[in-house]
Structures are given as structure tokens and as C-alpha cells.
């Protein structure tokens, strides 16, 4: 079992729709959780961090964390073609390193 | 102002050569990292330094040797390059343990 799992996609959604990206992790001791966006040929860019159970909203982005189910999700409301990218889930287990998933490719079509 | 900068951006070299990648951050962060991203986009940690001290050394061939002359700089030297070393190498930094990282722009290494 991979430490951080994501569906590779592609996830295709129409412009204006809600895109829902999911991530599960194996270590129950994980403490902090991050979503990165990576455009093709570019470096990962931090878009959301979440540390406690529940929802965290920032603009069109909402991160959701359920530690009991070991599940993190990212919702993107009013999806735009510019949101088309690979979204990487990352988990910190309390050590000084992030464990990344393989990413979900999102395609938003006009 | 670039927060985390890496040089070079592209590196094409022959098998058996030795090459170095340099990284500098001007964020005042204490911790720096090297990650390798393979062709399937999987990001895997290689090394981490905290204030010039090596704190993470994952299962990486001895041909890879990091060096941190000060907490703002982290270099990666690779000896006897192999075809399988071809990947994108990212430098990153973070302020505190458990915080998210800021990544550099990456170095695309191609070994031919």
C-alpha cells in the first residue's frame, strides 16, 4: 500500500463545475496535509494546507480532512480552464519531510 | 525576487560524467530539501538539511552527495551519472517542521 494514494485521472470537468480531488493516506500519525498544484513543466505550488478535521476554505478552494477515515480532499468551485493542472496531495507524519501522492490530473474544458 | 532558485534549469550530459546542481533560497528558511520527480510525476525525497546539518538521507545511491555551505544554500553533486538518473530534481525549503514547502523551478537532468 502506498503511503499517499491519489487517482491519477484525468478528471475532466466542464468550466464552472465543482472539481473534487481525493487523497487517502496510510499513517494514522500524520499531522499536516497539503495540496500542491503543478502545471506541466513547472514546479509544485502550495495552494492549501490543513491541520485539523473539518473544512478549510480559501477563495474557490476548500480542503477537507477526515483523520478517522484517513482522507483528504480538495474542492475547486467554479472551475476554470486555468485550473487544468496536476494536483499533488502531500502528508507530513510529524517528521521533517513531506510524502507526496502521484497526483491527479485535472482537465477543465470550456 | 526569486524565493528558491536552482541552476541550471536544464542539464544534458553523457553517462559516466559528474555534474552539480545548485540551490539558493532567500526566504530565511532553516530547512532545505532535494526531491526527485520521475517521469510519472512521483516526487520522492532524497535529502534534507536543517541549518547546514543533514537530517534526512533517504535510500539514495552513494553517487549522490549533497552539501550545504550555509542554511541558504544546498547543492547536489552526482558522480558517474547513469541513464536512470534522468529526472527533474527539485530543491525546496520550509520555515518550520510540518509547514509546506516552497519549491525551486527544478532542474531537468537528461543522461544520454
mmCIF file of N, CA and C in Angstrom, chain A residues 32 34 36 38-46 49 51 86 88 92 94-103, chain B residues 9 31 33 35 37 40-43 45 48 50 55-56 58 90 94 96-101 103-105 108:
data_model
loop_
_atom_site.group_PDB
_atom_site.id
_atom_site.type_symbol
_atom_site.label_atom_id
_atom_site.label_comp_id
_atom_site.label_asym_id
_atom_site.label_seq_id
_atom_site.Cartn_x
_atom_site.Cartn_y
_atom_site.Cartn_z
ATOM 1 N N UNK A 32 -0.087 16.889 9.303
ATOM 2 C CA UNK A 32 -0.405 18.048 8.470
ATOM 3 C C UNK A 32 -0.502 17.606 7.017
ATOM 4 N N UNK A 34 -1.326 18.819 2.804
ATOM 5 C CA UNK A 34 -1.133 19.912 1.867
ATOM 6 C C UNK A 34 -1.621 19.510 0.483
ATOM 7 N N UNK A 36 -0.837 20.709 -3.463
ATOM 8 C CA UNK A 36 0.002 21.467 -4.374
ATOM 9 C C UNK A 36 -0.592 21.374 -5.782
ATOM 10 N N UNK A 38 0.533 21.676 -9.799
ATOM 11 C CA UNK A 38 1.720 21.659 -10.648
ATOM 12 C C UNK A 38 1.288 21.723 -12.110
ATOM 13 N N UNK A 39 1.592 22.849 -12.739
ATOM 14 C CA UNK A 39 1.371 22.965 -14.172
ATOM 15 C C UNK A 39 2.478 22.207 -14.900
ATOM 16 N N UNK A 40 2.173 21.762 -16.108
ATOM 17 C CA UNK A 40 3.131 20.987 -16.892
ATOM 18 C C UNK A 40 4.437 21.754 -17.082
ATOM 19 N N UNK A 41 5.530 21.129 -16.717
ATOM 20 C CA UNK A 41 6.842 21.740 -16.868
ATOM 21 C C UNK A 41 7.204 22.763 -15.810
ATOM 22 N N UNK A 42 6.347 22.895 -14.803
ATOM 23 C CA UNK A 42 6.588 23.875 -13.742
ATOM 24 C C UNK A 42 6.792 23.169 -12.404
ATOM 25 N N UNK A 43 7.106 23.950 -11.389
ATOM 26 C CA UNK A 43 7.316 23.383 -10.060
ATOM 27 C C UNK A 43 6.004 23.353 -9.285
ATOM 28 N N UNK A 44 5.902 22.487 -8.278
ATOM 29 C CA UNK A 44 4.694 22.451 -7.443
ATOM 30 C C UNK A 44 4.516 23.753 -6.677
ATOM 31 N N UNK A 45 3.272 24.168 -6.559
ATOM 32 C CA UNK A 45 2.936 25.414 -5.883
ATOM 33 C C UNK A 45 1.925 25.100 -4.788
ATOM 34 N N UNK A 46 2.211 25.502 -3.565
ATOM 35 C CA UNK A 46 1.322 25.233 -2.443
ATOM 36 C C UNK A 46 0.044 26.056 -2.570
ATOM 37 N N UNK A 49 -3.271 24.217 2.888
ATOM 38 C CA UNK A 49 -2.766 23.382 3.966
ATOM 39 C C UNK A 49 -3.902 23.197 4.967
ATOM 40 N N UNK A 51 -4.746 21.194 8.935
ATOM 41 C CA UNK A 51 -4.104 20.516 10.056
ATOM 42 C C UNK A 51 -5.102 19.818 10.981
ATOM 43 N N UNK A 86 -1.895 19.266 -12.627
ATOM 44 C CA UNK A 86 -1.818 18.095 -11.760
ATOM 45 C C UNK A 86 -1.837 18.569 -10.315
ATOM 46 N N UNK A 88 -1.227 17.636 -6.448
ATOM 47 C CA UNK A 88 -0.474 16.711 -5.616
ATOM 48 C C UNK A 88 -0.920 16.845 -4.164
ATOM 49 N N UNK A 92 2.477 15.147 6.020
ATOM 50 C CA UNK A 92 3.625 15.179 6.936
ATOM 51 C C UNK A 92 3.286 14.309 8.146
ATOM 52 N N UNK A 94 4.899 14.123 10.870
ATOM 53 C CA UNK A 94 5.499 14.617 12.094
ATOM 54 C C UNK A 94 7.011 14.632 12.014
ATOM 55 N N UNK A 95 7.544 14.028 10.976
ATOM 56 C CA UNK A 95 8.973 14.143 10.703
ATOM 57 C C UNK A 95 9.173 15.334 9.774
ATOM 58 N N UNK A 96 10.389 15.647 9.481
ATOM 59 C CA UNK A 96 10.610 16.848 8.687
ATOM 60 C C UNK A 96 10.643 16.548 7.195
ATOM 61 N N UNK A 97 9.669 15.808 6.712
ATOM 62 C CA UNK A 97 9.591 15.577 5.278
ATOM 63 C C UNK A 97 8.138 15.364 4.888
ATOM 64 N N UNK A 98 7.834 15.756 3.658
ATOM 65 C CA UNK A 98 6.514 15.535 3.094
ATOM 66 C C UNK A 98 6.542 14.290 2.216
ATOM 67 N N UNK A 99 5.480 13.485 2.341
ATOM 68 C CA UNK A 99 5.289 12.341 1.461
ATOM 69 C C UNK A 99 4.210 12.734 0.463
ATOM 70 N N UNK A 100 4.543 12.611 -0.810
ATOM 71 C CA UNK A 100 3.630 13.042 -1.865
ATOM 72 C C UNK A 100 2.910 11.859 -2.496
ATOM 73 N N UNK A 101 1.684 12.114 -2.927
ATOM 74 C CA UNK A 101 0.986 11.198 -3.817
ATOM 75 C C UNK A 101 1.470 11.414 -5.233
ATOM 76 N N UNK A 102 0.995 10.578 -6.138
ATOM 77 C CA UNK A 102 1.436 10.676 -7.529
ATOM 78 C C UNK A 102 0.665 11.729 -8.309
ATOM 79 N N UNK A 103 -0.363 12.317 -7.673
ATOM 80 C CA UNK A 103 -1.060 13.425 -8.312
ATOM 81 C C UNK A 103 -2.268 12.996 -9.125
ATOM 82 N N UNK B 9 18.781 25.120 -15.158
ATOM 83 C CA UNK B 9 17.400 24.700 -15.372
ATOM 84 C C UNK B 9 17.350 23.410 -16.195
ATOM 85 N N UNK B 31 15.288 24.965 6.779
ATOM 86 C CA UNK B 31 15.369 23.612 6.243
ATOM 87 C C UNK B 31 15.273 23.622 4.722
ATOM 88 N N UNK B 33 15.636 20.966 1.060
ATOM 89 C CA UNK B 33 15.413 19.593 0.624
ATOM 90 C C UNK B 33 15.808 19.418 -0.835
ATOM 91 N N UNK B 35 14.342 16.866 -3.811
ATOM 92 C CA UNK B 35 13.366 15.876 -4.237
ATOM 93 C C UNK B 35 13.651 15.496 -5.682
ATOM 94 N N UNK B 37 11.717 13.999 -9.097
ATOM 95 C CA UNK B 37 10.419 13.709 -9.706
ATOM 96 C C UNK B 37 10.646 12.900 -10.973
ATOM 97 N N UNK B 40 6.741 9.718 -14.101
ATOM 98 C CA UNK B 40 5.331 9.544 -13.727
ATOM 99 C C UNK B 40 4.892 10.591 -12.701
ATOM 100 N N UNK B 41 5.687 11.622 -12.556
ATOM 101 C CA UNK B 41 5.351 12.761 -11.693
ATOM 102 C C UNK B 41 5.473 12.446 -10.202
ATOM 103 N N UNK B 42 6.047 11.287 -9.850
ATOM 104 C CA UNK B 42 6.154 10.975 -8.428
ATOM 105 C C UNK B 42 7.327 11.726 -7.819
ATOM 106 N N UNK B 43 7.034 12.501 -6.766
ATOM 107 C CA UNK B 43 8.039 13.277 -6.044
ATOM 108 C C UNK B 43 8.535 12.476 -4.853
ATOM 109 N N UNK B 45 11.520 12.243 -1.745
ATOM 110 C CA UNK B 45 12.574 12.976 -1.059
ATOM 111 C C UNK B 45 13.907 12.237 -1.168
ATOM 112 N N UNK B 48 17.548 16.084 3.228
ATOM 113 C CA UNK B 48 17.083 17.285 3.889
ATOM 114 C C UNK B 48 18.177 17.800 4.812
ATOM 115 N N UNK B 50 18.918 20.817 7.846
ATOM 116 C CA UNK B 50 18.401 21.847 8.722
ATOM 117 C C UNK B 50 19.581 22.667 9.233
ATOM 118 N N UNK B 55 19.746 15.982 7.976
ATOM 119 C CA UNK B 55 18.796 15.344 8.876
ATOM 120 C C UNK B 55 18.020 14.222 8.205
ATOM 121 N N UNK B 56 17.933 14.208 6.911
ATOM 122 C CA UNK B 56 17.270 13.129 6.190
ATOM 123 C C UNK B 56 18.171 12.690 5.053
ATOM 124 N N UNK B 58 17.610 9.658 2.532
ATOM 125 C CA UNK B 58 16.829 8.508 2.096
ATOM 126 C C UNK B 58 17.733 7.522 1.361
ATOM 127 N N UNK B 90 14.108 18.785 -7.805
ATOM 128 C CA UNK B 90 13.585 19.999 -7.201
ATOM 129 C C UNK B 90 14.257 20.247 -5.858
ATOM 130 N N UNK B 94 11.619 25.083 3.755
ATOM 131 C CA UNK B 94 10.497 25.311 4.657
ATOM 132 C C UNK B 94 10.990 25.995 5.912
ATOM 133 N N UNK B 96 9.416 25.846 9.100
ATOM 134 C CA UNK B 96 9.254 25.042 10.308
ATOM 135 C C UNK B 96 8.867 23.627 9.931
ATOM 136 N N UNK B 97 9.238 22.702 10.796
ATOM 137 C CA UNK B 97 8.833 21.310 10.579
ATOM 138 C C UNK B 97 7.310 21.243 10.546
ATOM 139 N N UNK B 98 6.807 20.559 9.537
ATOM 140 C CA UNK B 98 5.362 20.436 9.402
ATOM 141 C C UNK B 98 4.748 21.469 8.505
ATOM 142 N N UNK B 99 5.499 22.495 8.143
ATOM 143 C CA UNK B 99 4.993 23.504 7.206
ATOM 144 C C UNK B 99 5.126 23.022 5.776
ATOM 145 N N UNK B 100 4.372 23.655 4.897
ATOM 146 C CA UNK B 100 4.514 23.368 3.476
ATOM 147 C C UNK B 100 5.837 23.910 2.955
ATOM 148 N N UNK B 101 6.217 23.399 1.787
ATOM 149 C CA UNK B 101 7.468 23.802 1.187
ATOM 150 C C UNK B 101 7.257 24.876 0.137
ATOM 151 N N UNK B 103 9.025 25.443 -3.460
ATOM 152 C CA UNK B 103 9.885 24.723 -4.394
ATOM 153 C C UNK B 103 10.631 25.677 -5.316
ATOM 154 N N UNK B 104 11.817 25.250 -5.711
ATOM 155 C CA UNK B 104 12.520 25.905 -6.797
ATOM 156 C C UNK B 104 11.914 25.499 -8.124
ATOM 157 N N UNK B 105 12.431 26.051 -9.198
ATOM 158 C CA UNK B 105 11.862 25.829 -10.527
ATOM 159 C C UNK B 105 12.263 24.490 -11.134
ATOM 160 N N UNK B 108 15.951 19.921 -14.954
ATOM 161 C CA UNK B 108 15.649 18.728 -15.755
ATOM 162 C C UNK B 108 16.960 18.126 -16.216
#
